[in-house]
């Protein structure tokens, strides 16, 4: 037994803990470890130390490092997809974007590693874990594309390339918001929602100014930002 494993066995300890509770501890430790370091650099020994168990117990529960990661990934991906699906209800206007981001923020609060698990760039291409991650990525992308399409259909006829660009802008907005949040982890989901709302309001104010014929404002701020 390694020093880490001995320390874990003497440390928190889980003797007598129900299997379900011990499994939850392992998964919480693993999600944090893999979320911060990625699959390639994530250590099952570190997971065991954090969970207060021995490393062999991880393999007893999950079979392998891949099995442990897959369980974390499936939980993370399901939470995100369910959150976005739940935000689909309601009018197909700009409030839908706000609803969706709000749902994503609340799903990720204290769990930013869930996003990292789904979009882990260190997963071996073509492997089972990468394939599983792509299932969730594609569903999130599909839901985003549906939302953009429904919004555009409620407006005058849209150039297909405009629709394609709008969809990519949406993907980029969500990814950028989560990336920014990683650098400001003290922000709550409510704070992120309020911040996004203020930014949208500012962009909307600029757009209204342009529509009212304020040519100088349009030249200074640009219409492309308002379209986002």
CSV table of C-alpha atoms in Angstrom, one decimal:
chain,number,residue,atom,x,y,z
A,1,UNK,CA,0.0,0.0,0.0
A,2,UNK,CA,1.3,3.5,-0.9
A,3,UNK,CA,1.9,6.3,1.6
A,4,UNK,CA,-1.2,8.1,0.1
A,5,UNK,CA,-3.3,5.0,0.6
A,6,UNK,CA,-2.1,4.5,4.2
A,7,UNK,CA,-2.8,8.1,5.0
A,8,UNK,CA,-6.3,7.8,3.5
A,9,UNK,CA,-7.0,4.7,5.5
A,10,UNK,CA,-5.9,6.5,8.7
A,11,UNK,CA,-7.5,9.7,7.7
A,12,UNK,CA,-11.2,10.4,7.0
A,13,UNK,CA,-12.0,6.8,6.8
A,14,UNK,CA,-15.3,5.3,5.6
A,15,UNK,CA,-15.5,2.0,7.6
A,16,UNK,CA,-19.1,1.2,8.3
A,17,UNK,CA,-20.4,3.9,5.8
A,18,UNK,CA,-23.2,2.7,3.6
A,19,UNK,CA,-22.0,1.8,0.1
A,20,UNK,CA,-24.1,4.5,-1.5
A,21,UNK,CA,-22.6,7.2,0.7
A,22,UNK,CA,-19.1,6.0,0.1
A,23,UNK,CA,-19.7,5.9,-3.7
A,24,UNK,CA,-20.9,9.5,-3.5
A,25,UNK,CA,-17.8,10.6,-1.8
A,26,UNK,CA,-15.6,8.9,-4.4
A,27,UNK,CA,-17.5,10.5,-7.2
A,28,UNK,CA,-17.4,13.9,-5.7
A,29,UNK,CA,-13.6,13.6,-5.3
A,30,UNK,CA,-13.2,12.2,-8.8
A,31,UNK,CA,-15.3,14.9,-10.5
A,32,UNK,CA,-13.2,17.6,-8.8
A,33,UNK,CA,-9.9,15.8,-9.6
A,34,UNK,CA,-10.7,15.1,-13.3
A,35,UNK,CA,-12.4,18.5,-13.7
A,36,UNK,CA,-9.3,20.4,-12.6
A,37,UNK,CA,-6.7,18.1,-14.3
A,38,UNK,CA,-8.5,16.4,-17.1
A,39,UNK,CA,-8.6,12.7,-17.7
A,40,UNK,CA,-5.0,12.4,-18.8
A,41,UNK,CA,-3.5,13.9,-15.6
A,42,UNK,CA,-6.2,12.9,-13.1
A,43,UNK,CA,-5.0,10.5,-10.5
A,44,UNK,CA,-7.0,7.8,-8.9
A,45,UNK,CA,-4.6,7.7,-6.0
A,46,UNK,CA,-5.4,11.4,-5.4
A,47,UNK,CA,-9.1,10.6,-5.7
A,48,UNK,CA,-8.7,7.8,-3.1
A,49,UNK,CA,-6.8,10.2,-0.7
A,50,UNK,CA,-9.5,12.8,-1.0
A,51,UNK,CA,-12.3,10.3,-0.4
A,52,UNK,CA,-10.5,8.8,2.6
A,53,UNK,CA,-10.4,5.3,1.0
A,54,UNK,CA,-7.8,3.0,-0.4
A,55,UNK,CA,-7.1,3.0,-4.2
A,56,UNK,CA,-8.2,-0.7,-4.6
A,57,UNK,CA,-11.6,0.3,-3.4
A,58,UNK,CA,-12.0,2.6,-6.5
A,59,UNK,CA,-11.5,-0.4,-8.7
A,60,UNK,CA,-13.8,-2.5,-6.6
A,61,UNK,CA,-16.6,0.1,-7.1
A,62,UNK,CA,-15.9,1.2,-10.7
A,63,UNK,CA,-13.6,-1.4,-12.3
A,64,UNK,CA,-11.1,1.0,-13.7
A,65,UNK,CA,-10.1,4.7,-14.0
A,66,UNK,CA,-12.2,4.8,-17.2
A,67,UNK,CA,-15.2,3.4,-15.3
A,68,UNK,CA,-14.8,6.0,-12.6
A,69,UNK,CA,-14.5,8.8,-15.2
A,70,UNK,CA,-17.4,7.5,-17.2
A,71,UNK,CA,-19.7,7.6,-14.2
A,72,UNK,CA,-18.6,11.2,-13.4
A,73,UNK,CA,-19.1,12.2,-17.0
A,74,UNK,CA,-22.6,10.7,-17.3
A,75,UNK,CA,-23.7,12.4,-14.2
A,76,UNK,CA,-22.3,15.8,-15.3
A,77,UNK,CA,-23.6,15.5,-18.9
A,78,UNK,CA,-27.1,14.5,-17.7
A,79,UNK,CA,-27.3,17.4,-15.3
A,80,UNK,CA,-26.3,19.9,-18.0
A,81,UNK,CA,-28.6,18.5,-20.6
A,82,UNK,CA,-31.6,18.3,-18.3
A,83,UNK,CA,-31.0,21.9,-17.2
A,84,UNK,CA,-31.0,23.2,-20.8
A,85,UNK,CA,-34.0,21.1,-21.7
A,86,UNK,CA,-35.9,22.6,-18.8
A,87,UNK,CA,-35.1,26.1,-20.1
A,88,UNK,CA,-36.7,25.3,-23.4
A,89,UNK,CA,-40.2,26.1,-22.2
A,90,UNK,CA,-41.5,29.6,-22.7
A,91,UNK,CA,-41.4,32.2,-25.5
A,92,UNK,CA,-38.8,31.8,-28.3
A,93,UNK,CA,-37.4,35.3,-27.9
A,94,UNK,CA,-34.3,36.8,-26.3
A,95,UNK,CA,-35.6,35.8,-22.9
A,96,UNK,CA,-34.9,32.2,-23.9
A,97,UNK,CA,-31.2,32.9,-24.0
A,98,UNK,CA,-31.4,34.3,-20.6
A,99,UNK,CA,-33.4,31.4,-19.3
A,100,UNK,CA,-30.9,28.9,-20.8
A,101,UNK,CA,-27.8,30.6,-19.4
A,102,UNK,CA,-29.5,30.9,-16.0
A,103,UNK,CA,-30.3,27.2,-16.0
A,104,UNK,CA,-26.6,26.4,-17.0
A,105,UNK,CA,-25.3,28.7,-14.2
A,106,UNK,CA,-27.5,27.1,-11.6
A,107,UNK,CA,-26.6,23.6,-12.8
A,108,UNK,CA,-22.9,24.5,-12.6
A,109,UNK,CA,-22.9,26.3,-9.3
A,110,UNK,CA,-20.3,24.7,-7.1
A,111,UNK,CA,-19.8,22.2,-9.9
A,112,UNK,CA,-17.9,24.0,-12.6
A,113,UNK,CA,-16.0,20.8,-13.1
A,114,UNK,CA,-19.1,19.3,-14.7
A,115,UNK,CA,-18.5,21.5,-17.8
A,116,UNK,CA,-14.8,20.4,-17.8
A,117,UNK,CA,-15.8,16.8,-17.7
A,118,UNK,CA,-18.1,17.1,-20.7
A,119,UNK,CA,-15.6,19.2,-22.7
A,120,UNK,CA,-12.4,17.5,-21.6
A,121,UNK,CA,-9.9,18.0,-24.4
A,122,UNK,CA,-7.6,15.3,-22.9
A,123,UNK,CA,-10.0,12.4,-23.6
A,124,UNK,CA,-8.4,10.0,-26.2
A,125,UNK,CA,-9.9,10.6,-29.6
A,126,UNK,CA,-12.0,7.7,-30.8
A,127,UNK,CA,-12.1,6.1,-27.4
A,128,UNK,CA,-15.2,5.1,-25.4
A,129,UNK,CA,-14.9,8.1,-23.1
A,130,UNK,CA,-14.6,10.6,-26.0
A,131,UNK,CA,-17.6,8.9,-27.7
A,132,UNK,CA,-19.7,9.2,-24.5
A,133,UNK,CA,-18.7,12.9,-24.1
A,134,UNK,CA,-19.7,13.6,-27.7
A,135,UNK,CA,-23.2,12.3,-27.0
A,136,UNK,CA,-23.7,15.1,-24.4
A,137,UNK,CA,-21.9,17.7,-26.4
A,138,UNK,CA,-24.0,17.0,-29.5
A,139,UNK,CA,-27.2,17.2,-27.5
A,140,UNK,CA,-26.3,20.5,-25.9
A,141,UNK,CA,-25.4,21.8,-29.3
A,142,UNK,CA,-28.6,20.5,-30.8
A,143,UNK,CA,-30.7,22.2,-28.0
A,144,UNK,CA,-28.8,25.4,-28.6
A,145,UNK,CA,-29.3,25.3,-32.4
A,146,UNK,CA,-33.1,24.6,-31.9
A,147,UNK,CA,-33.3,27.7,-29.6
A,148,UNK,CA,-31.5,29.9,-32.1
A,149,UNK,CA,-33.6,28.6,-35.0
A,150,UNK,CA,-36.9,29.2,-33.2
A,151,UNK,CA,-35.9,32.7,-32.2
A,152,UNK,CA,-34.9,33.5,-35.8
A,153,UNK,CA,-38.2,32.1,-37.2
A,154,UNK,CA,-40.1,34.6,-35.1
A,155,UNK,CA,-38.3,37.4,-36.8
A,156,UNK,CA,-38.3,38.5,-40.5
A,157,UNK,CA,-36.8,36.1,-43.1
A,158,UNK,CA,-33.2,35.4,-42.1
A,159,UNK,CA,-30.3,34.6,-44.4
A,160,UNK,CA,-29.2,31.0,-43.7
A,161,UNK,CA,-25.6,32.1,-43.2
A,162,UNK,CA,-26.9,34.6,-40.6
A,163,UNK,CA,-28.6,31.8,-38.8
A,164,UNK,CA,-25.4,29.7,-38.9
A,165,UNK,CA,-23.3,32.5,-37.5
A,166,UNK,CA,-25.9,33.2,-34.8
A,167,UNK,CA,-25.7,29.6,-33.7
A,168,UNK,CA,-21.9,29.7,-33.5
A,169,UNK,CA,-22.2,33.0,-31.6
A,170,UNK,CA,-24.5,31.3,-29.1
A,171,UNK,CA,-22.1,28.4,-28.5
A,172,UNK,CA,-19.3,30.9,-28.0
A,173,UNK,CA,-21.3,33.0,-25.6
A,174,UNK,CA,-22.0,30.0,-23.3
A,175,UNK,CA,-18.4,28.7,-23.4
A,176,UNK,CA,-17.0,32.2,-22.8
A,177,UNK,CA,-19.3,32.8,-19.8
A,178,UNK,CA,-18.3,29.5,-18.2
A,179,UNK,CA,-14.6,30.2,-18.9
A,180,UNK,CA,-14.9,33.6,-17.3
A,181,UNK,CA,-16.6,32.1,-14.3
A,182,UNK,CA,-13.7,29.6,-13.8
A,183,UNK,CA,-11.5,32.6,-13.2
A,184,UNK,CA,-14.0,34.2,-10.8
A,185,UNK,CA,-15.3,31.1,-8.8
A,186,UNK,CA,-16.5,33.4,-6.0
A,187,UNK,CA,-19.4,34.4,-8.2
A,188,UNK,CA,-22.7,32.7,-7.5
A,189,UNK,CA,-25.2,31.5,-10.1
A,190,UNK,CA,-27.4,34.4,-9.2
A,191,UNK,CA,-24.6,36.9,-9.6
A,192,UNK,CA,-23.7,35.4,-13.0
A,193,UNK,CA,-27.3,35.7,-14.1
A,194,UNK,CA,-27.6,39.3,-13.0
A,195,UNK,CA,-24.3,40.2,-14.7
A,196,UNK,CA,-25.4,38.6,-18.0
A,197,UNK,CA,-28.8,40.4,-17.7
A,198,UNK,CA,-27.0,43.8,-17.3
A,199,UNK,CA,-24.9,43.1,-20.4
A,200,UNK,CA,-27.9,42.1,-22.5
A,201,UNK,CA,-29.7,45.2,-21.3
A,202,UNK,CA,-26.8,47.4,-22.3
A,203,UNK,CA,-26.6,45.8,-25.7
A,204,UNK,CA,-30.4,46.2,-26.1
A,205,UNK,CA,-30.2,49.9,-25.2
A,206,UNK,CA,-27.5,50.4,-27.9
A,207,UNK,CA,-29.7,48.6,-30.5
A,208,UNK,CA,-32.7,50.7,-29.6
A,209,UNK,CA,-30.7,53.8,-30.0
A,210,UNK,CA,-29.6,52.8,-33.5
A,211,UNK,CA,-33.2,52.0,-34.5
A,212,UNK,CA,-34.3,55.5,-33.3
A,213,UNK,CA,-31.9,56.9,-35.9
A,214,UNK,CA,-28.9,57.7,-33.7
A,215,UNK,CA,-26.3,57.2,-36.5
A,216,UNK,CA,-23.4,58.4,-34.4
A,217,UNK,CA,-24.2,55.8,-31.7
A,218,UNK,CA,-24.4,53.1,-34.4
A,219,UNK,CA,-21.0,54.1,-35.7
A,220,UNK,CA,-19.4,54.1,-32.3
A,221,UNK,CA,-20.9,50.8,-30.9
A,222,UNK,CA,-21.5,48.8,-34.0
A,223,UNK,CA,-24.6,46.9,-34.8
A,224,UNK,CA,-23.0,43.5,-34.7
A,225,UNK,CA,-22.8,43.5,-30.9
A,226,UNK,CA,-26.5,44.3,-30.7
A,227,UNK,CA,-27.3,41.3,-32.9
A,228,UNK,CA,-25.5,38.9,-30.5
